[in-house]
XYZ file of C-alpha atoms in Angstrom:
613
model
C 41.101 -57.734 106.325
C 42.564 -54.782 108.087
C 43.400 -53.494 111.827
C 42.547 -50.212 113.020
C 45.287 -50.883 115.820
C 47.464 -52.824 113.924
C 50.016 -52.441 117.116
C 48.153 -54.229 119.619
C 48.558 -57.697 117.283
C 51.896 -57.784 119.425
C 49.205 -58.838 122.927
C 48.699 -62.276 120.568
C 52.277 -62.921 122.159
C 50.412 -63.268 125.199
C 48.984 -66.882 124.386
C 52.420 -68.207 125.050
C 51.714 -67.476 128.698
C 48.341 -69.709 128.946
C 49.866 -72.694 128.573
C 52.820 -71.932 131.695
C 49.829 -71.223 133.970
C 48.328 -75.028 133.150
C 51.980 -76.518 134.157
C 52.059 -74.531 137.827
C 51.101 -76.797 139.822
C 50.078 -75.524 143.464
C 52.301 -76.421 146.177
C 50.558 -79.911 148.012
C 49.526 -78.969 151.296
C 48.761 -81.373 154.180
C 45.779 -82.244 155.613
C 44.478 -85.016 158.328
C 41.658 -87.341 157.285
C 39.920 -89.768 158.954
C 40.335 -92.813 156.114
C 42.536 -93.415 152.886
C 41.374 -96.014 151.175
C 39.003 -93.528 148.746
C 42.177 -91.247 148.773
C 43.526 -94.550 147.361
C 40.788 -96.002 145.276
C 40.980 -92.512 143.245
C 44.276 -91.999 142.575
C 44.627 -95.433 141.431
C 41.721 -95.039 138.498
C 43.233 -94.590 135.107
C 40.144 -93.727 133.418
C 39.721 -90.753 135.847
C 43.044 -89.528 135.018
C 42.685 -89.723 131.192
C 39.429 -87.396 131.705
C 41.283 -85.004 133.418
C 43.707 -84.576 130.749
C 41.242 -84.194 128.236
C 39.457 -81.599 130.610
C 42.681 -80.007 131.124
C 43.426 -79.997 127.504
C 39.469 -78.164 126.471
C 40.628 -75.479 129.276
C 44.030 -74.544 127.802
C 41.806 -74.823 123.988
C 39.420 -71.806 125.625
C 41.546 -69.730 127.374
C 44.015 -69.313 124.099
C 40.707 -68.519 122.098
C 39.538 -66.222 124.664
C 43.027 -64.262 125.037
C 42.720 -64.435 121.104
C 39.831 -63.173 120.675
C 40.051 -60.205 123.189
C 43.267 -59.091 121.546
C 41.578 -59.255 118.143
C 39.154 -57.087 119.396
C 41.387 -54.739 120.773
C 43.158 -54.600 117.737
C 39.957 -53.318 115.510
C 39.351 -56.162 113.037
C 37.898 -54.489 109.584
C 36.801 -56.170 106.659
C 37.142 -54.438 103.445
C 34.299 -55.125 100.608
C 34.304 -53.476 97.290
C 30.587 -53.106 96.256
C 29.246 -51.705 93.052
C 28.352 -48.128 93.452
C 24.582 -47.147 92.964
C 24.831 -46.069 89.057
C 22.564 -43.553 87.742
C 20.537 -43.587 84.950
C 19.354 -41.350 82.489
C 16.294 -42.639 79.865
C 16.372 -40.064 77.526
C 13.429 -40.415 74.714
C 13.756 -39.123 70.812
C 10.440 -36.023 70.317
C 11.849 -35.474 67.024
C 8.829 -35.476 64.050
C 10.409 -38.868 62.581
C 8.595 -40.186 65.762
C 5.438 -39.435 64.888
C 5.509 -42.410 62.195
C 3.365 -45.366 63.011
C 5.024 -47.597 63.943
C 2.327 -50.321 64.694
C -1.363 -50.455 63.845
C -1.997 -48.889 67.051
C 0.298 -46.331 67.851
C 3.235 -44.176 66.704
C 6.855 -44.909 67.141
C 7.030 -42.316 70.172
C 4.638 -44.879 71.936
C 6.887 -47.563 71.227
C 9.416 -45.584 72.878
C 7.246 -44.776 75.982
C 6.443 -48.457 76.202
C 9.587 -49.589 76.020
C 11.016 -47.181 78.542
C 8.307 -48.562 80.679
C 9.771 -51.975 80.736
C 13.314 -50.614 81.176
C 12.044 -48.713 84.519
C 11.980 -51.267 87.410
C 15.499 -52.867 86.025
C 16.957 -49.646 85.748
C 16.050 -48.198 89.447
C 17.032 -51.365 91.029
C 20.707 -49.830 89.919
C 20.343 -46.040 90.800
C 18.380 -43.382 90.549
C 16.460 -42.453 87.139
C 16.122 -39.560 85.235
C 13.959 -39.086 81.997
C 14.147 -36.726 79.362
C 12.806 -35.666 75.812
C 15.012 -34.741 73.621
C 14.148 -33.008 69.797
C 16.231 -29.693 70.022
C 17.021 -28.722 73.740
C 16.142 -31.506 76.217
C 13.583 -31.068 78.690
C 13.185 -32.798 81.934
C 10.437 -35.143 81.912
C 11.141 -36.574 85.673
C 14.485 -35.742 87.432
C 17.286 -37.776 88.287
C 16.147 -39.563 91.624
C 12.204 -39.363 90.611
C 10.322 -42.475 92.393
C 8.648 -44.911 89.907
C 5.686 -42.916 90.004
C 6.715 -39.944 88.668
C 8.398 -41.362 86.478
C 5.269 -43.267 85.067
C 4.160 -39.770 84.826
C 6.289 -38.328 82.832
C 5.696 -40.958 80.145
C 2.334 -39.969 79.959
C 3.097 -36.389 79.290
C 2.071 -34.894 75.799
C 4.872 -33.921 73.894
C 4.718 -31.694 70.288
C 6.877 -34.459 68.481
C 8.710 -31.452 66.292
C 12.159 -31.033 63.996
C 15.021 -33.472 64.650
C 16.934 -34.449 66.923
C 20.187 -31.711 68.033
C 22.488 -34.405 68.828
C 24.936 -31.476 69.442
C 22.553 -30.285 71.920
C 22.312 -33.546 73.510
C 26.027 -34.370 73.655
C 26.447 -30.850 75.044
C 23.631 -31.688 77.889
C 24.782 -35.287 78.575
C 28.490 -34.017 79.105
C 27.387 -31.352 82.248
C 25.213 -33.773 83.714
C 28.268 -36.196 83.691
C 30.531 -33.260 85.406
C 28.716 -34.281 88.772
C 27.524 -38.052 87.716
C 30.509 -39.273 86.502
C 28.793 -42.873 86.179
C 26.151 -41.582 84.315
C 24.516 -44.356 81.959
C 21.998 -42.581 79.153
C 19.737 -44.818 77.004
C 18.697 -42.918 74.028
C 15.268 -44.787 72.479
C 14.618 -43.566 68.945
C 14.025 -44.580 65.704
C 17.341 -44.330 64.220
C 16.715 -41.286 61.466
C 19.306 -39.355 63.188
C 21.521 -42.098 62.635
C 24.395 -39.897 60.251
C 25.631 -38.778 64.058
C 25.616 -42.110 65.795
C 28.923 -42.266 65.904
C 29.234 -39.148 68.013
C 26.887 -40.419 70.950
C 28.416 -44.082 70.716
C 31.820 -42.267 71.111
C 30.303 -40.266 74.307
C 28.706 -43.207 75.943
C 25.137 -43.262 74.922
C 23.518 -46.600 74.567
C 21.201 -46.334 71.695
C 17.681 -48.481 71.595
C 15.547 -48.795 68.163
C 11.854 -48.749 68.113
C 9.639 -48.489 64.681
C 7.978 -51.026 63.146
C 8.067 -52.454 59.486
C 6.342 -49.575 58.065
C 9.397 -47.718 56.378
C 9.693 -43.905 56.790
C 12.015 -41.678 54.637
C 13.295 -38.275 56.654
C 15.371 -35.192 56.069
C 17.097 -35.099 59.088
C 19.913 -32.457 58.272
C 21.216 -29.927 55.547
C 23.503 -27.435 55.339
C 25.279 -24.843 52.914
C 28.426 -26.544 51.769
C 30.432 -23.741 49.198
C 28.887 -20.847 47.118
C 31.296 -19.614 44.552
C 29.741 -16.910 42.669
C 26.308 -17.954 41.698
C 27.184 -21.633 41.890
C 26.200 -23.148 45.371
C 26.404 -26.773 46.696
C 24.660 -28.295 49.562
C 24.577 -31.048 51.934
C 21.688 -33.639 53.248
C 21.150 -36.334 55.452
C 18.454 -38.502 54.306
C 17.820 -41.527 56.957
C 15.229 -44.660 56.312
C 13.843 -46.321 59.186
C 11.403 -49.596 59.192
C 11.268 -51.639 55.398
C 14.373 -50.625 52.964
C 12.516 -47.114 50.251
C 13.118 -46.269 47.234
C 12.813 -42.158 45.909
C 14.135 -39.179 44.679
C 15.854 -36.021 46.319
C 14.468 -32.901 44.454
C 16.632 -29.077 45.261
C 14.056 -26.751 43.786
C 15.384 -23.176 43.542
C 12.810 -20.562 42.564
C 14.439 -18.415 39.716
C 17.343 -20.702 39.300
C 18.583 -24.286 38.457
C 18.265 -27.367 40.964
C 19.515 -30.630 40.882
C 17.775 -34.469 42.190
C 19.689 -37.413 42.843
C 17.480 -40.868 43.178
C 18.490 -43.373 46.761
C 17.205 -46.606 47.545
C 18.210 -47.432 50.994
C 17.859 -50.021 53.509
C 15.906 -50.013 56.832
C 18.077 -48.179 59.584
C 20.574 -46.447 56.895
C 21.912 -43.464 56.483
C 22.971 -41.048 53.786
C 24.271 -37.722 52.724
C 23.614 -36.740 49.646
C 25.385 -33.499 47.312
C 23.167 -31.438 45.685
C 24.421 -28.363 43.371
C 22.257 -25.403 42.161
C 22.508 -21.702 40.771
C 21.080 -18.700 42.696
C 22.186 -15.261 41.381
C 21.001 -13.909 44.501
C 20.687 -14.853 48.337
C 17.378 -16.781 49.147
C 15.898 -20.231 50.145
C 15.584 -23.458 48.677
C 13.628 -26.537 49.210
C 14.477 -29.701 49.455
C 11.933 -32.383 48.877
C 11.670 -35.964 49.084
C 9.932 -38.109 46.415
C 8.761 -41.363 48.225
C 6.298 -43.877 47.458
C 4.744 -45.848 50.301
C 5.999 -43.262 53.361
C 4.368 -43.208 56.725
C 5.276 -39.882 57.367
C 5.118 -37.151 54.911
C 5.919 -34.397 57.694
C 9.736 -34.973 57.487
C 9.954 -34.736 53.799
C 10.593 -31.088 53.293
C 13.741 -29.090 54.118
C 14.564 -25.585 53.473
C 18.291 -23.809 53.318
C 19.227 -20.460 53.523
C 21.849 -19.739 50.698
C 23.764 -16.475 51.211
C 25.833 -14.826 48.819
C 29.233 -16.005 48.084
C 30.726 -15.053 51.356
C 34.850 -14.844 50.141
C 35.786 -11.356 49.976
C 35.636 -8.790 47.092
C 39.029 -6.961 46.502
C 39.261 -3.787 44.210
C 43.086 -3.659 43.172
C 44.354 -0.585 42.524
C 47.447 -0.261 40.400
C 49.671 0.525 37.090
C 50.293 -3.393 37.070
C 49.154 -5.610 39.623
C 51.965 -7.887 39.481
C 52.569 -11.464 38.935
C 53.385 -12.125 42.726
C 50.317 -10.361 44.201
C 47.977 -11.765 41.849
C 49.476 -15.649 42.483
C 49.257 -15.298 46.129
C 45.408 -13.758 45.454
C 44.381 -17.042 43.437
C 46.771 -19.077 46.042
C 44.100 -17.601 48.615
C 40.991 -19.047 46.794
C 38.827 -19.704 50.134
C 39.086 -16.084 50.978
C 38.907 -14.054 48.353
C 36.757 -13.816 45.399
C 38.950 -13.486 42.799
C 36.186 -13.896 39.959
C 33.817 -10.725 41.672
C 36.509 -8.744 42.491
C 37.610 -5.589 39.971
C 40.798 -3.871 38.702
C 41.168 -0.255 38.512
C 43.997 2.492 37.283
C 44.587 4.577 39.230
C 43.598 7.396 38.144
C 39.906 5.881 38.157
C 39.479 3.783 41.268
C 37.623 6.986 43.060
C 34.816 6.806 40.855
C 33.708 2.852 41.314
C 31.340 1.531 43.682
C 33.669 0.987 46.959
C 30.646 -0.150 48.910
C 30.608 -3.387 46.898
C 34.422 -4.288 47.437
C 35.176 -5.870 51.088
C 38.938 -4.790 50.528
C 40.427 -1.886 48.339
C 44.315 -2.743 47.651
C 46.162 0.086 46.558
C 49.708 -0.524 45.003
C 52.272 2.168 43.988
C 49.690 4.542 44.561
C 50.246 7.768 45.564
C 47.181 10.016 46.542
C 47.325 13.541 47.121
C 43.701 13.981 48.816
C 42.874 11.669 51.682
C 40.758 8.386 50.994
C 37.226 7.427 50.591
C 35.805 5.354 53.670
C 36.651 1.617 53.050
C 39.462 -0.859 54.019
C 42.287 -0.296 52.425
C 45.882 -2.396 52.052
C 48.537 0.161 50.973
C 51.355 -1.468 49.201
C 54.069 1.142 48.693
C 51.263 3.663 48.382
C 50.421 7.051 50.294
C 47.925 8.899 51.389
C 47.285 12.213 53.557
C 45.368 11.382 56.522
C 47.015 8.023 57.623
C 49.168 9.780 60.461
C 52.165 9.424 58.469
C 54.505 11.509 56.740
C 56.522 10.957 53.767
C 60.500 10.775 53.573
C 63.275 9.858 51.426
C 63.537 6.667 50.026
C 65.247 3.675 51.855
C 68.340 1.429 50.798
C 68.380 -1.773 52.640
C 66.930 -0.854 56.020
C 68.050 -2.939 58.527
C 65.438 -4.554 60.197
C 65.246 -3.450 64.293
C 61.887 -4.376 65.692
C 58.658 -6.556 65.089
C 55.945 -6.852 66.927
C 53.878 -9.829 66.462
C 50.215 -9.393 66.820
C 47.208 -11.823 67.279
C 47.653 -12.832 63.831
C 48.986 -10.262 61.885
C 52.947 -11.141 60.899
C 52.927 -14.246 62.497
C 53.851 -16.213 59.985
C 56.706 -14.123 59.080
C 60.218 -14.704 60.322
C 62.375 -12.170 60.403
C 65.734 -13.969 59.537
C 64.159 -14.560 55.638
C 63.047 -10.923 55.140
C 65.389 -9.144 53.202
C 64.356 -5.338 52.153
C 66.352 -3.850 49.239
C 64.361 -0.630 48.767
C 61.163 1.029 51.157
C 59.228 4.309 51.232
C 60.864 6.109 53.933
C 57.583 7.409 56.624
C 57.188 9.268 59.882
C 54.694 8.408 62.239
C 52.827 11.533 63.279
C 49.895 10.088 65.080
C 48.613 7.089 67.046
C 48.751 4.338 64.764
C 50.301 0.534 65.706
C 53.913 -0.505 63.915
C 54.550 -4.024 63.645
C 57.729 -3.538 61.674
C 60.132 -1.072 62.198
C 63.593 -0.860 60.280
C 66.624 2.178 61.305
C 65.045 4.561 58.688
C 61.558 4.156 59.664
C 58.579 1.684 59.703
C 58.165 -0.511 57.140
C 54.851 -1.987 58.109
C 51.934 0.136 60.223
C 48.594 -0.562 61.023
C 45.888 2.347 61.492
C 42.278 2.261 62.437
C 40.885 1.133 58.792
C 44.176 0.156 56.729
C 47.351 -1.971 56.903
C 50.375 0.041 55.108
C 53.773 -1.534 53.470
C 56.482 0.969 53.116
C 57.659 -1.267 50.296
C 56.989 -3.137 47.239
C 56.089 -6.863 46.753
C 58.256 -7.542 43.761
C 61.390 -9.299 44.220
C 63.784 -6.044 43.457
C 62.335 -4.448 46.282
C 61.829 -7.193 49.040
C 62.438 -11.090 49.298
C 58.975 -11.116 50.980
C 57.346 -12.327 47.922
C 59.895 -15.428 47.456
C 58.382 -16.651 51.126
C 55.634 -18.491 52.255
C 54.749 -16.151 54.375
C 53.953 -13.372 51.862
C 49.647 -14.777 51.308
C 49.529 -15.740 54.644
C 50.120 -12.190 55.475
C 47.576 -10.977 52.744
C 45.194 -13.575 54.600
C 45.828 -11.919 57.967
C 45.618 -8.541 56.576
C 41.997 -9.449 55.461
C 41.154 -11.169 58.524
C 42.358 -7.943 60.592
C 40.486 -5.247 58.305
C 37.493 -7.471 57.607
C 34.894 -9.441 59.557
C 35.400 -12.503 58.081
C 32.883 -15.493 58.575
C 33.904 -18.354 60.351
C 33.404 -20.741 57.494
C 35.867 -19.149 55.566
C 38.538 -20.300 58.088
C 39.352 -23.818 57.669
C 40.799 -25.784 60.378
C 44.420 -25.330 58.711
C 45.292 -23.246 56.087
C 48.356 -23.320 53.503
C 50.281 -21.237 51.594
C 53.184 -23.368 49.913
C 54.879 -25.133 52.531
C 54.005 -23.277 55.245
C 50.839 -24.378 57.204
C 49.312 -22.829 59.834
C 46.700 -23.730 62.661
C 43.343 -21.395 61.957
C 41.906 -23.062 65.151
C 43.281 -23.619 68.642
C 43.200 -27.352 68.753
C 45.403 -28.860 71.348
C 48.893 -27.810 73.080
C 51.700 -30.054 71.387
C 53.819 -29.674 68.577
C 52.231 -30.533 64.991
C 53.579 -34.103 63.669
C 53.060 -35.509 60.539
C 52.828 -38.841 59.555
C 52.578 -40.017 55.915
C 51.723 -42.886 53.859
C 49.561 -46.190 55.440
C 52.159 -47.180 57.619
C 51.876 -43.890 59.800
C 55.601 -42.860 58.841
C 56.488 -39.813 61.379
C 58.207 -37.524 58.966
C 58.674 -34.892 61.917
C 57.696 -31.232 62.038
C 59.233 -27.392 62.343
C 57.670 -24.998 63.838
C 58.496 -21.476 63.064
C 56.540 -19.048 65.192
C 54.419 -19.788 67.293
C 52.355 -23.323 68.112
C 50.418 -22.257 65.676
C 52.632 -22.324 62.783
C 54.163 -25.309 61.013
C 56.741 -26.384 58.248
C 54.596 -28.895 56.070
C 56.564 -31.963 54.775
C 58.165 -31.772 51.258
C 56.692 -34.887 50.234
C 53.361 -36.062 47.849
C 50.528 -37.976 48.589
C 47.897 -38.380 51.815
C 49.332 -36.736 55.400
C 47.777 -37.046 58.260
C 48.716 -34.224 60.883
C 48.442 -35.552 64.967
C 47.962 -32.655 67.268
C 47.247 -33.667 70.666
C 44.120 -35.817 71.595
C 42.616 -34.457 68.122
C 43.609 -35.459 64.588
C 43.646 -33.859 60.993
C 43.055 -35.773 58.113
C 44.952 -33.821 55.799
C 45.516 -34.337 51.726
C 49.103 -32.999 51.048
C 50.452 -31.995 47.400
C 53.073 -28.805 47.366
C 52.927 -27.076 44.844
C 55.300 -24.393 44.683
C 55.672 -21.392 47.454
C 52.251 -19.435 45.717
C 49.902 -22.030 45.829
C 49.161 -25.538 47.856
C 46.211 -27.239 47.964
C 46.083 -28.637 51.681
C 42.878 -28.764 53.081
C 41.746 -30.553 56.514
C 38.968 -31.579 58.383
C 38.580 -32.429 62.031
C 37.559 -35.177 63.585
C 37.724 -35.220 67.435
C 38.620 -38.214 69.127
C 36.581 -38.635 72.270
C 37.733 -41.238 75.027
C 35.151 -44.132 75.809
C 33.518 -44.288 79.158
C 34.710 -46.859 81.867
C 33.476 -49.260 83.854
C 31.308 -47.789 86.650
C 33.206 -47.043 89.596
C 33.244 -48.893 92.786
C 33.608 -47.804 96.341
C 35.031 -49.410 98.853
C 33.082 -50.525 102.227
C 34.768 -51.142 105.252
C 32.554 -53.512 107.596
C 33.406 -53.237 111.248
C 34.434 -57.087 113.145
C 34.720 -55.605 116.327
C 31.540 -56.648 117.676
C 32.241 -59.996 116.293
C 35.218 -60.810 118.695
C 33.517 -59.431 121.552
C 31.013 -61.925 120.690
C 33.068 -65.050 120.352
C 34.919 -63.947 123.805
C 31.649 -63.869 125.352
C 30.732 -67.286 124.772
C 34.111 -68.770 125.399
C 34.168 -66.595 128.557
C 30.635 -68.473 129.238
C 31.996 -71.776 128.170
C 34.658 -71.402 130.687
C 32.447 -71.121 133.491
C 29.835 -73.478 132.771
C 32.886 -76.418 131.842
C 34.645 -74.767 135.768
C 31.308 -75.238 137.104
C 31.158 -78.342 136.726
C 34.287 -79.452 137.599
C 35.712 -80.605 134.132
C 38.234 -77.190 133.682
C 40.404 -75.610 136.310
């Protein structure tokens, strides 16, 4: 209970002046009368004086509940009464093909679902509003959140195309802006379960999942996806989900003018499965995947086709006398990237005449051209061409090192105080083109429009550049400024010896890395950047924390040219609460009014009648 006047609590110090009025007596006063003995008879009755004592005693009883409860009332008397807040509801129902399954002898699985959303109703909008939905790729409203009963009933009976499977992404995606203004949102999802490889995600986000389907089993392709194409090698993914009895069949990848693969599954009622399938393709195209099932109700989900591109890593053309043991280390170090296999060598006095359309990258190194260059994107290592808005100098003895500027990516990984150059190209910039590293002869590293320039060597007599970490990351970055690169090709964290770096904004924090089952913290460095980080020197399985998200990561350093960390993400997403409650203040005002009112009547009904004074 709480006061709106709290203050006026201090008038309940005016009971203790009731009970002084009861002991004032009035002053006797004189008067003639024509007799005493009934003057006499009355005062000497004993009986009449213990009922005026007890009359006396109800009187002072009223008047200190009537002074009571007027003060009370004064005083704003409030009751407070948390209540469970009206929670919403949204139903939402699966119109992916798996539905279309029978389920029973007399319908399909979707009317299972309507039917039992239909039950679900009148419980459901005693809570809170309802909303209802069909979900298969985007959802669509089927009554909106508040909809009476009716409508509701309504929108069950719409006819839906029961097509593809259900975008979970698309759902999560949808569920999460509705609960922006419904923060108490509750979502039943009704299905079948042949999504079920992503129920993880919607148990993680709060979505209460209901099964429907009957014993009739149903086998469904519910997913696929390109997993790595290396030359004309390829490898796929595919998420094969049985609902109703436990079936047993075959997965068949049929590529037309190439080799497939088939892998044979018997799984269980309500399980899930991905399944690897490898192939050859010498060219981009599609492939099927097919199911071979005996005894399934629905042969509409049993065919899947992928779009395999070409190996997407980049082609280099490397240009050079000798390509050098450093450059091609950190080339095979960056494996994900580049296609070392595809790409080509040339001399240098040949390079002009091969096919530069079907190289991403042409690396020149020690090149020196005397006519300007063919269109392409180019890396010059201690080469030179006219048209680059330079101009040649004298060579360079141990610049020293003035200015860097660090770029989105470019030279990020590269610190400054490990650099060490013994011998550069001396240039003069004569045009508008962007130098990220500038020594007190002259730059040392310039970007122009279509090519990334080093004024020196990467061998170790001309810079220590080589002997760092940094060295592929920066032929990574180089790539990734010159060439579109697709975003499959950049993992969430990428390696290159020790050195790790964060392809992905993740999280604001520092990078920590724990090792080993026990979670041993075995710290972190950073050295540029939040995006940079010093791996740990140690063997065996890491896992990197980064904020509210987590990398699994598989550690084993190598040496400074090559590591084989890899990483995938998970993200961690926070369970919903409880639904919230709101508090309810209920006014007792009119309450003490009420009980001073009837003592007030009391009163004068007792004073009436003589038993109060």
């Amino acid at each position: 209970m709480s006061f709106a006047h709290p203050q006026l609590l201090w008038g309940l110090a005016a009971l203790g002046l009731v009970p002084l009025l009861y002991l004032v007596r009035r002053r006797s006063r004189r008067a003639p009368v024509p007799h005493l003995f009934l003057w006499e008879r009355a005062l000497a009755s004993q009986g009449h004086s213990r009922r005026r004592r007890i009359h006396d005693f109800l009187g002072l009883v009223l008047n200190l509940l009537l002074v009571a409860c007027l003060v009370l009332a004064a005083a704003g008397p409030r009751r407070d009464r948390r209540v469970r807040a009206a929670r919403p509801a949204l139903v939402v129902l699966d119109a992916s093909l798996s539905m279309a399954a029978r389920a029973t002898t007399t319908g399909s699985r979707f009317d299972q679902a309507r039917a039992e959303a239909a039950t679900r109703l009148p419980a459901l909008l005693a809570e809170g509003p309802v909303g209802l939905l069909a979900a298969a790729g985007s959802p669509i409203w089927l009554a909106g959140l508040g909809a009476d009963r009716e409508d509701l009933e309504r929108g069950l009976d719409e006819v839906i195309e029961l097509r593809g499977r259900l975008d979970t992404e698309a759902l999560l995606e949808f569920v999460g802006r509705a609960r922006v203004r419904e923060a108490t949102l509750r979502v039943i999802l009704v299905s079948d379960g042949a999504f079920l490889g992503d129920r993880e995600a919607l148990v993680a986000a709060g979505i209460e999942l209901v099964r429907v389907g009957g014993a009739e089993g149903n086998a469904a392709l519910v997913g696929g996806r390109l997993l790595t194409r290396r030359g004309a090698d390829f490898e796929v993914a595919v998420d094969l989900a049985v609902s109703g009895r436990a079936l047993t069949g075959r997965v068949l990848l049929e590529v037309p003018e190439g080799e497939g693969s088939a892998v044979d599954f018997t799984l269980a009622g309500g399980e899930s499965r991905e399944f690897r399938l490898g192939g050859r393709m010498a060219e981009a195209g599609l492939v099927t995947v097919r199911l071979v099932v005996e005894g399934d109700a629905l042969a509409a989900d049993d065919r899947l086709e992928l779009a395999i591109d070409r190996d997407p890593r980049l082609r280099v053309l490397v240009v050079a006398g000798e390509t050098g043991a450093h450059l091609e280390a950190a080339l095979a170090a960056l494996d994900e990237v580049f296609d070392v296999e595809r790409s080509g060598r040339s001399a240098p006095e040949d390079w002009r005449r091969a096919d530069l359309a079907a190289f991403d990258l042409v690396i020149l190194r020690g090149v020196d051209e005397k006519s300007s260059l063919p269109p392409a994107r180019y890396l010059l290592i201690d080469s030179f061409a006219p048209g680059l808005g330079l101009k040649a100098g004298a060579v360079l003895d141990h610049p020293a090192i003035l200015r860097q500027e660090t770029r989105p990516r470019l030279l990020r990984a590269l610190d400054l105080r490990d650099l060490e150059v013994t011998r550069a190209r001396g240039l003069r910039v004569t045009a508008a083109v962007d130098v990220l590293l500038e020594a007190d002869g002259g730059p040392l590293i310039v970007q122009g429009e279509d090519y990334l320039l080093l004024a020196f060597d990467v061998d170790e007599a001309s810079s220590s550049l080589v002997l760092l970490p940094a060295f592929p990351l920066l032929l990574k970055d180089a790539a990734r400024e010159l060439v579109p690169l697709p975003e499959r090709l950049l993992p969430p964290v990428a390696a290159a010896g020790r050195l790790g770096e964060l392809l992905r904004p993740l999280a604001d924090g520092v990078p920590i890395f724990e090792v080993g089952a026990e979670g041993d913290p075995v710290g972190s460095s950073l050295r540029r950047g939040a995006d940079r980080f010093l791996a740990p020197a140690r063997l065996g399985d890491a896992r990197l924390v980064l904020g509210d998200r987590q990398e699994q990561v598989g550690l084993a350093v190598l040496d400074r040219r090559a590591s084989d960390l890899e990483a995938s993400i998970t993200t961690l997403a926070p369970e919903p609460g409880p639904p919230a409650q709101r508090r309810r203040e209920q006014d007792l005002v009119p309450f003490a009014l009420a009980a001073a009112l009837a003592l007030a009547l009391l009163e004068w009904l007792l004073f009436s009648r003589g038993w109060t004074r």
